[in-house]
Amino acid sequence: MMFLLLAIAFCSCGGSDITLMEDVNISSWREDIAIAFYNEEADAVYDLDIVLHVNSNYSTRSQQMILAATSPDSLSTSEVITVQTPIIRRAPEASAKDIVIPYRRGVRMAQRGTYHYTLRPSTPLSGVESAGIIFKPQNR
C-alpha cells in the first residue's frame, strides 16, 4: 500500500533551498512519486538534487531511477538515471537519515509556472521512507 503524502516545501522567502518530498511504501517502493514545483520567476536557474529519506533497511549502492519532467507549457522529458548512494552504517535502532544525490546543475526554468516531476526506481527498492527533489536557486 502506497502512502501518498506530499510534503510541504521547507523554505522561506529570499532564495532558500526548496525541498519537496513524498512518502513511499517503505517495504517496497515501486510507484511514481509526484512533485509539483512552482517556479515564480522566468529564466530562473536551479541546481537539482534527489533526496532519499532512508532507514537501516536501505542497503542499495547503485539504483536506476526513472525521472520525468513536464514544463508549464506541457513540454515533457523522461530519462533513466543511475543513482549511486553510500552504504548506510548504523545500529538497527538508529533513526532514518537523508541521502542527497546530485542530479543536475544549472537547470534553467524558462517559464513561470508549475513544473511537474515524477520519480520512481526501475526495480522495487526497500528501506526508503520518502523521496523527492531539492531545488537550490543559483545566485544571479
Short mmCIF file of N, CA and C in Angstrom, two decimals:
data_model
loop_
_atom_site.label_atom_id
_atom_site.label_comp_id
_atom_site.label_asym_id
_atom_site.label_seq_id
_atom_site.Cartn_x
_atom_site.Cartn_y
_atom_site.Cartn_z
N MET A 1 0.84 -1.18 0.00
CA MET A 1 0.00 0.00 0.00
C MET A 1 0.89 1.24 0.00
N MET A 2 0.62 2.12 -0.88
CA MET A 2 1.45 3.32 -1.01
C MET A 2 0.87 4.45 -0.17
N PHE A 3 1.72 5.08 0.60
CA PHE A 3 1.29 6.22 1.40
C PHE A 3 1.60 7.47 0.60
N LEU A 4 0.55 8.15 0.17
CA LEU A 4 0.73 9.34 -0.66
C LEU A 4 0.51 10.58 0.17
N LEU A 5 1.60 11.17 0.56
CA LEU A 5 1.52 12.40 1.34
C LEU A 5 2.57 13.35 0.80
N LEU A 6 2.13 14.37 0.13
CA LEU A 6 3.06 15.34 -0.42
C LEU A 6 3.55 16.24 0.71
N ALA A 7 4.84 16.28 0.89
CA ALA A 7 5.41 17.11 1.95
C ALA A 7 5.32 18.58 1.58
N ILE A 8 5.29 19.39 2.57
CA ILE A 8 5.26 20.84 2.38
C ILE A 8 6.68 21.32 2.08
N ALA A 9 6.79 22.31 1.24
CA ALA A 9 8.10 22.85 0.91
C ALA A 9 8.70 23.48 2.17
N PHE A 10 9.96 23.15 2.41
CA PHE A 10 10.66 23.71 3.56
C PHE A 10 11.50 24.87 3.05
N CYS A 11 10.90 26.04 3.04
CA CYS A 11 11.62 27.19 2.50
C CYS A 11 11.14 28.46 3.15
N SER A 12 11.91 29.48 2.96
CA SER A 12 11.48 30.82 3.34
C SER A 12 11.79 31.72 2.17
N CYS A 13 11.26 32.88 2.17
CA CYS A 13 11.48 33.80 1.06
C CYS A 13 12.94 34.19 0.99
N GLY A 14 13.39 34.53 -0.19
CA GLY A 14 14.74 35.05 -0.31
C GLY A 14 15.76 34.05 -0.79
N GLY A 15 15.40 33.10 -1.65
CA GLY A 15 16.41 32.26 -2.27
C GLY A 15 16.82 31.02 -1.50
N SER A 16 16.03 30.57 -0.56
CA SER A 16 16.36 29.37 0.18
C SER A 16 16.09 28.13 -0.66
N ASP A 17 16.77 27.04 -0.30
CA ASP A 17 16.51 25.77 -0.96
C ASP A 17 15.07 25.35 -0.70
N ILE A 18 14.49 24.66 -1.67
CA ILE A 18 13.12 24.17 -1.56
C ILE A 18 13.17 22.66 -1.68
N THR A 19 12.70 21.96 -0.66
CA THR A 19 12.69 20.50 -0.66
C THR A 19 11.25 20.03 -0.73
N LEU A 20 10.96 19.23 -1.76
CA LEU A 20 9.63 18.66 -1.94
C LEU A 20 9.77 17.14 -1.92
N MET A 21 9.04 16.49 -1.00
CA MET A 21 9.16 15.04 -0.84
C MET A 21 7.78 14.40 -0.73
N GLU A 22 7.74 13.10 -1.01
CA GLU A 22 6.52 12.33 -0.89
C GLU A 22 6.86 11.01 -0.20
N ASP A 23 5.99 10.58 0.71
CA ASP A 23 6.17 9.28 1.36
C ASP A 23 5.98 8.16 0.36
N VAL A 24 6.72 7.05 0.56
CA VAL A 24 6.61 5.89 -0.32
C VAL A 24 6.36 4.64 0.53
N ASN A 25 6.05 3.55 -0.14
CA ASN A 25 5.86 2.27 0.54
C ASN A 25 7.22 1.80 1.04
N ILE A 26 7.42 1.81 2.34
CA ILE A 26 8.72 1.54 2.94
C ILE A 26 9.21 0.12 2.70
N SER A 27 8.30 -0.83 2.53
CA SER A 27 8.73 -2.22 2.33
C SER A 27 9.15 -2.48 0.88
N SER A 28 8.60 -1.71 -0.06
CA SER A 28 8.94 -1.93 -1.46
C SER A 28 8.46 -0.75 -2.31
N TRP A 29 9.29 0.29 -2.41
CA TRP A 29 8.92 1.45 -3.21
C TRP A 29 9.03 1.07 -4.68
N ARG A 30 7.92 1.24 -5.40
CA ARG A 30 7.91 0.92 -6.83
C ARG A 30 7.04 1.85 -7.65
N GLU A 31 6.24 2.69 -7.01
CA GLU A 31 5.34 3.61 -7.73
C GLU A 31 5.97 4.99 -7.88
N ASP A 32 5.43 5.74 -8.84
CA ASP A 32 5.87 7.12 -9.03
C ASP A 32 5.57 7.97 -7.80
N ILE A 33 6.49 8.87 -7.50
CA ILE A 33 6.16 9.97 -6.61
C ILE A 33 5.93 11.16 -7.53
N ALA A 34 5.06 12.06 -7.12
CA ALA A 34 4.74 13.23 -7.94
C ALA A 34 5.13 14.49 -7.19
N ILE A 35 5.93 15.32 -7.84
CA ILE A 35 6.39 16.58 -7.27
C ILE A 35 5.92 17.71 -8.18
N ALA A 36 5.28 18.70 -7.60
CA ALA A 36 4.86 19.89 -8.35
C ALA A 36 5.64 21.08 -7.79
N PHE A 37 6.46 21.69 -8.63
CA PHE A 37 7.29 22.82 -8.21
C PHE A 37 6.84 24.07 -8.94
N TYR A 38 6.46 25.10 -8.18
CA TYR A 38 6.03 26.36 -8.79
C TYR A 38 7.24 27.28 -8.92
N ASN A 39 7.60 27.59 -10.16
CA ASN A 39 8.69 28.50 -10.45
C ASN A 39 8.13 29.91 -10.54
N GLU A 40 8.56 30.78 -9.64
CA GLU A 40 8.00 32.12 -9.56
C GLU A 40 8.59 33.12 -10.55
N GLU A 41 9.74 32.81 -11.11
CA GLU A 41 10.44 33.80 -11.94
C GLU A 41 10.89 33.17 -13.25
N ALA A 42 10.55 33.78 -14.37
CA ALA A 42 11.00 33.28 -15.67
C ALA A 42 12.53 33.34 -15.74
N ASP A 43 13.11 32.36 -16.40
CA ASP A 43 14.55 32.24 -16.57
C ASP A 43 15.31 32.02 -15.26
N ALA A 44 14.66 31.47 -14.26
CA ALA A 44 15.33 31.14 -13.01
C ALA A 44 16.23 29.93 -13.24
N VAL A 45 17.35 29.88 -12.51
CA VAL A 45 18.31 28.78 -12.65
C VAL A 45 18.45 28.09 -11.29
N TYR A 46 18.37 26.76 -11.32
CA TYR A 46 18.42 25.95 -10.11
C TYR A 46 19.41 24.81 -10.26
N ASP A 47 19.96 24.39 -9.14
CA ASP A 47 20.64 23.11 -9.05
C ASP A 47 19.63 22.15 -8.45
N LEU A 48 19.51 20.94 -9.01
CA LEU A 48 18.54 19.96 -8.52
C LEU A 48 19.27 18.75 -7.95
N ASP A 49 18.82 18.31 -6.78
CA ASP A 49 19.34 17.11 -6.14
C ASP A 49 18.17 16.18 -5.85
N ILE A 50 18.41 14.89 -5.92
CA ILE A 50 17.43 13.91 -5.48
C ILE A 50 17.72 13.64 -4.01
N VAL A 51 16.68 13.51 -3.22
CA VAL A 51 16.86 13.21 -1.80
C VAL A 51 16.03 11.97 -1.45
N LEU A 52 16.68 11.05 -0.74
CA LEU A 52 16.02 9.84 -0.24
C LEU A 52 16.10 9.84 1.27
N HIS A 53 14.97 9.69 1.93
CA HIS A 53 14.94 9.55 3.39
C HIS A 53 14.89 8.05 3.66
N VAL A 54 16.01 7.50 4.17
CA VAL A 54 16.16 6.05 4.29
C VAL A 54 16.34 5.63 5.74
N ASN A 55 16.02 4.34 5.99
CA ASN A 55 16.25 3.77 7.32
C ASN A 55 17.31 2.68 7.22
N SER A 56 17.53 1.94 8.30
CA SER A 56 18.60 0.95 8.34
C SER A 56 18.35 -0.25 7.41
N ASN A 57 17.16 -0.39 6.85
CA ASN A 57 16.89 -1.46 5.89
C ASN A 57 17.38 -1.12 4.48
N TYR A 58 17.79 0.10 4.27
CA TYR A 58 18.28 0.52 2.95
C TYR A 58 19.71 0.01 2.78
N SER A 59 19.93 -0.76 1.73
CA SER A 59 21.27 -1.33 1.53
C SER A 59 21.75 -1.22 0.08
N THR A 60 21.06 -0.47 -0.72
CA THR A 60 21.39 -0.35 -2.14
C THR A 60 22.54 0.63 -2.35
N ARG A 61 23.50 0.24 -3.18
CA ARG A 61 24.61 1.13 -3.52
C ARG A 61 24.40 1.82 -4.85
N SER A 62 23.73 1.13 -5.77
CA SER A 62 23.50 1.69 -7.10
C SER A 62 22.10 1.30 -7.55
N GLN A 63 21.36 2.28 -8.04
CA GLN A 63 19.97 2.02 -8.43
C GLN A 63 19.63 2.89 -9.63
N GLN A 64 18.96 2.31 -10.61
CA GLN A 64 18.46 3.12 -11.71
C GLN A 64 17.10 3.67 -11.34
N MET A 65 16.87 4.93 -11.69
CA MET A 65 15.60 5.59 -11.44
C MET A 65 15.11 6.23 -12.72
N ILE A 66 13.80 6.36 -12.81
CA ILE A 66 13.18 7.00 -13.95
C ILE A 66 12.65 8.34 -13.48
N LEU A 67 13.13 9.40 -14.11
CA LEU A 67 12.71 10.75 -13.73
C LEU A 67 12.11 11.41 -14.97
N ALA A 68 10.91 11.93 -14.80
CA ALA A 68 10.22 12.63 -15.89
C ALA A 68 9.88 14.04 -15.42
N ALA A 69 9.90 14.97 -16.36
CA ALA A 69 9.58 16.36 -16.04
C ALA A 69 8.67 16.92 -17.14
N THR A 70 7.72 17.76 -16.71
CA THR A 70 6.82 18.45 -17.63
C THR A 70 6.81 19.93 -17.27
N SER A 71 7.08 20.78 -18.25
CA SER A 71 7.12 22.23 -18.02
C SER A 71 5.70 22.81 -18.07
N PRO A 72 5.55 24.07 -17.67
CA PRO A 72 4.22 24.70 -17.69
C PRO A 72 3.55 24.69 -19.06
N ASP A 73 4.34 24.67 -20.15
CA ASP A 73 3.74 24.64 -21.49
C ASP A 73 3.60 23.21 -22.03
N SER A 74 3.68 22.22 -21.15
CA SER A 74 3.47 20.80 -21.45
C SER A 74 4.60 20.12 -22.20
N LEU A 75 5.77 20.72 -22.27
CA LEU A 75 6.92 20.05 -22.84
C LEU A 75 7.39 18.99 -21.84
N SER A 76 7.47 17.73 -22.30
CA SER A 76 7.82 16.62 -21.39
C SER A 76 9.14 15.98 -21.79
N THR A 77 9.84 15.51 -20.79
CA THR A 77 11.08 14.78 -20.99
C THR A 77 11.16 13.69 -19.93
N SER A 78 11.85 12.60 -20.26
CA SER A 78 12.00 11.49 -19.33
C SER A 78 13.38 10.89 -19.53
N GLU A 79 13.98 10.44 -18.45
CA GLU A 79 15.28 9.81 -18.57
C GLU A 79 15.48 8.77 -17.47
N VAL A 80 16.35 7.82 -17.75
CA VAL A 80 16.76 6.83 -16.76
C VAL A 80 18.12 7.29 -16.25
N ILE A 81 18.23 7.41 -14.93
CA ILE A 81 19.48 7.84 -14.33
C ILE A 81 19.96 6.76 -13.36
N THR A 82 21.26 6.67 -13.19
CA THR A 82 21.82 5.75 -12.22
C THR A 82 22.22 6.54 -10.99
N VAL A 83 21.68 6.14 -9.86
CA VAL A 83 21.91 6.83 -8.59
C VAL A 83 22.89 6.00 -7.77
N GLN A 84 23.99 6.63 -7.38
CA GLN A 84 24.98 5.98 -6.52
C GLN A 84 24.80 6.51 -5.10
N THR A 85 24.65 5.62 -4.14
CA THR A 85 24.47 6.04 -2.75
C THR A 85 25.48 5.35 -1.85
N PRO A 86 25.85 5.99 -0.75
CA PRO A 86 26.81 5.38 0.18
C PRO A 86 26.15 4.25 0.97
N ILE A 87 26.99 3.38 1.54
CA ILE A 87 26.49 2.34 2.43
C ILE A 87 26.09 3.01 3.73
N ILE A 88 24.91 2.65 4.24
CA ILE A 88 24.42 3.21 5.50
C ILE A 88 24.89 2.29 6.63
N ARG A 89 25.71 2.82 7.52
CA ARG A 89 26.20 2.03 8.66
C ARG A 89 25.70 2.68 9.94
N ARG A 90 24.85 1.93 10.63
CA ARG A 90 24.34 2.43 11.90
C ARG A 90 23.69 1.28 12.65
N ALA A 91 23.47 1.48 13.92
CA ALA A 91 22.80 0.47 14.73
C ALA A 91 21.35 0.36 14.30
N PRO A 92 20.73 -0.84 14.40
CA PRO A 92 19.34 -1.02 13.96
C PRO A 92 18.35 -0.06 14.60
N GLU A 93 18.62 0.38 15.82
CA GLU A 93 17.67 1.28 16.49
C GLU A 93 17.86 2.74 16.10
N ALA A 94 18.88 3.03 15.30
CA ALA A 94 19.14 4.41 14.91
C ALA A 94 18.03 4.93 14.00
N SER A 95 17.85 6.23 14.02
CA SER A 95 16.80 6.83 13.21
C SER A 95 17.20 6.90 11.74
N ALA A 96 16.24 7.24 10.91
CA ALA A 96 16.47 7.36 9.48
C ALA A 96 17.30 8.60 9.18
N LYS A 97 17.83 8.65 7.96
CA LYS A 97 18.63 9.82 7.55
C LYS A 97 18.37 10.12 6.09
N ASP A 98 18.74 11.32 5.68
CA ASP A 98 18.59 11.74 4.29
C ASP A 98 19.89 11.49 3.52
N ILE A 99 19.72 10.98 2.32
CA ILE A 99 20.82 10.85 1.38
C ILE A 99 20.53 11.83 0.25
N VAL A 100 21.44 12.75 0.01
CA VAL A 100 21.28 13.75 -1.06
C VAL A 100 22.19 13.36 -2.21
N ILE A 101 21.59 13.20 -3.38
CA ILE A 101 22.31 12.76 -4.57
C ILE A 101 22.27 13.88 -5.60
N PRO A 102 23.42 14.42 -5.99
CA PRO A 102 23.43 15.47 -7.02
C PRO A 102 22.78 14.94 -8.31
N TYR A 103 21.92 15.76 -8.91
CA TYR A 103 21.23 15.34 -10.13
C TYR A 103 21.61 16.23 -11.32
N ARG A 104 21.21 17.49 -11.31
CA ARG A 104 21.50 18.41 -12.42
C ARG A 104 21.94 19.77 -11.85
N ARG A 105 22.89 20.38 -12.52
CA ARG A 105 23.35 21.71 -12.15
C ARG A 105 22.97 22.70 -13.25
N GLY A 106 22.61 23.90 -12.84
CA GLY A 106 22.31 24.96 -13.80
C GLY A 106 21.08 24.71 -14.65
N VAL A 107 20.04 24.17 -14.04
CA VAL A 107 18.80 23.92 -14.77
C VAL A 107 18.05 25.24 -14.94
N ARG A 108 17.85 25.64 -16.19
CA ARG A 108 17.16 26.90 -16.47
C ARG A 108 15.68 26.61 -16.65
N MET A 109 14.87 27.23 -15.81
CA MET A 109 13.42 27.12 -15.93
C MET A 109 12.94 28.39 -16.62
N ALA A 110 12.72 28.27 -17.91
CA ALA A 110 12.45 29.43 -18.76
C ALA A 110 11.12 30.11 -18.47
N GLN A 111 10.17 29.35 -17.95
CA GLN A 111 8.83 29.90 -17.76
C GLN A 111 8.45 29.98 -16.29
N ARG A 112 7.60 30.91 -16.04
CA ARG A 112 6.98 31.00 -14.73
C ARG A 112 5.81 30.01 -14.73
N GLY A 113 5.61 29.29 -13.63
CA GLY A 113 4.51 28.34 -13.56
C GLY A 113 4.93 27.04 -12.90
N THR A 114 4.05 26.06 -12.97
CA THR A 114 4.26 24.79 -12.28
C THR A 114 4.95 23.78 -13.18
N TYR A 115 6.07 23.26 -12.69
CA TYR A 115 6.81 22.17 -13.32
C TYR A 115 6.46 20.90 -12.56
N HIS A 116 6.11 19.84 -13.29
CA HIS A 116 5.72 18.57 -12.67
C HIS A 116 6.82 17.55 -12.90
N TYR A 117 7.18 16.85 -11.81
CA TYR A 117 8.20 15.81 -11.87
C TYR A 117 7.62 14.52 -11.32
N THR A 118 8.05 13.40 -11.90
CA THR A 118 7.77 12.09 -11.31
C THR A 118 9.10 11.36 -11.18
N LEU A 119 9.20 10.54 -10.15
CA LEU A 119 10.42 9.79 -9.88
C LEU A 119 10.03 8.43 -9.34
N ARG A 120 10.70 7.37 -9.84
CA ARG A 120 10.50 6.03 -9.29
C ARG A 120 11.72 5.18 -9.59
N PRO A 121 11.98 4.19 -8.75
CA PRO A 121 13.08 3.28 -9.04
C PRO A 121 12.68 2.33 -10.17
N SER A 122 13.64 1.88 -10.96
CA SER A 122 13.32 0.96 -12.06
C SER A 122 13.01 -0.44 -11.56
N THR A 123 13.49 -0.77 -10.36
CA THR A 123 13.13 -2.02 -9.70
C THR A 123 12.74 -1.68 -8.26
N PRO A 124 11.89 -2.48 -7.62
CA PRO A 124 11.45 -2.17 -6.25
C PRO A 124 12.64 -1.94 -5.32
N LEU A 125 12.45 -1.01 -4.40
CA LEU A 125 13.52 -0.58 -3.50
C LEU A 125 12.99 -0.55 -2.07
N SER A 126 13.66 -1.23 -1.16
CA SER A 126 13.21 -1.24 0.24
C SER A 126 14.09 -0.33 1.09
N GLY A 127 13.54 0.10 2.23
CA GLY A 127 14.26 0.94 3.16
C GLY A 127 14.15 2.42 2.91
N VAL A 128 13.45 2.82 1.85
CA VAL A 128 13.24 4.24 1.57
C VAL A 128 11.90 4.63 2.18
N GLU A 129 11.88 5.66 3.01
CA GLU A 129 10.64 6.13 3.65
C GLU A 129 9.97 7.23 2.84
N SER A 130 10.78 8.09 2.21
CA SER A 130 10.25 9.14 1.34
C SER A 130 11.34 9.54 0.36
N ALA A 131 10.90 10.16 -0.73
CA ALA A 131 11.84 10.57 -1.77
C ALA A 131 11.37 11.90 -2.34
N GLY A 132 12.30 12.63 -2.93
CA GLY A 132 11.92 13.91 -3.51
C GLY A 132 13.06 14.60 -4.21
N ILE A 133 12.86 15.88 -4.42
CA ILE A 133 13.82 16.71 -5.14
C ILE A 133 14.07 17.98 -4.34
N ILE A 134 15.33 18.40 -4.29
CA ILE A 134 15.73 19.67 -3.68
C ILE A 134 16.03 20.65 -4.82
N PHE A 135 15.41 21.81 -4.77
CA PHE A 135 15.61 22.87 -5.75
C PHE A 135 16.44 23.95 -5.07
N LYS A 136 17.66 24.17 -5.57
CA LYS A 136 18.58 25.16 -4.99
C LYS A 136 18.75 26.31 -5.97
N PRO A 137 18.17 27.47 -5.67
CA PRO A 137 18.32 28.61 -6.59
C PRO A 137 19.79 29.03 -6.70
N GLN A 138 20.23 29.29 -7.92
CA GLN A 138 21.58 29.82 -8.12
C GLN A 138 21.53 31.32 -8.03
N ASN A 139 22.56 31.88 -7.45
CA ASN A 139 22.65 33.34 -7.38
C ASN A 139 22.88 33.90 -8.76
N ARG A 140 22.23 34.98 -9.06
CA ARG A 140 22.37 35.60 -10.38
C ARG A 140 23.48 36.59 -10.39
#
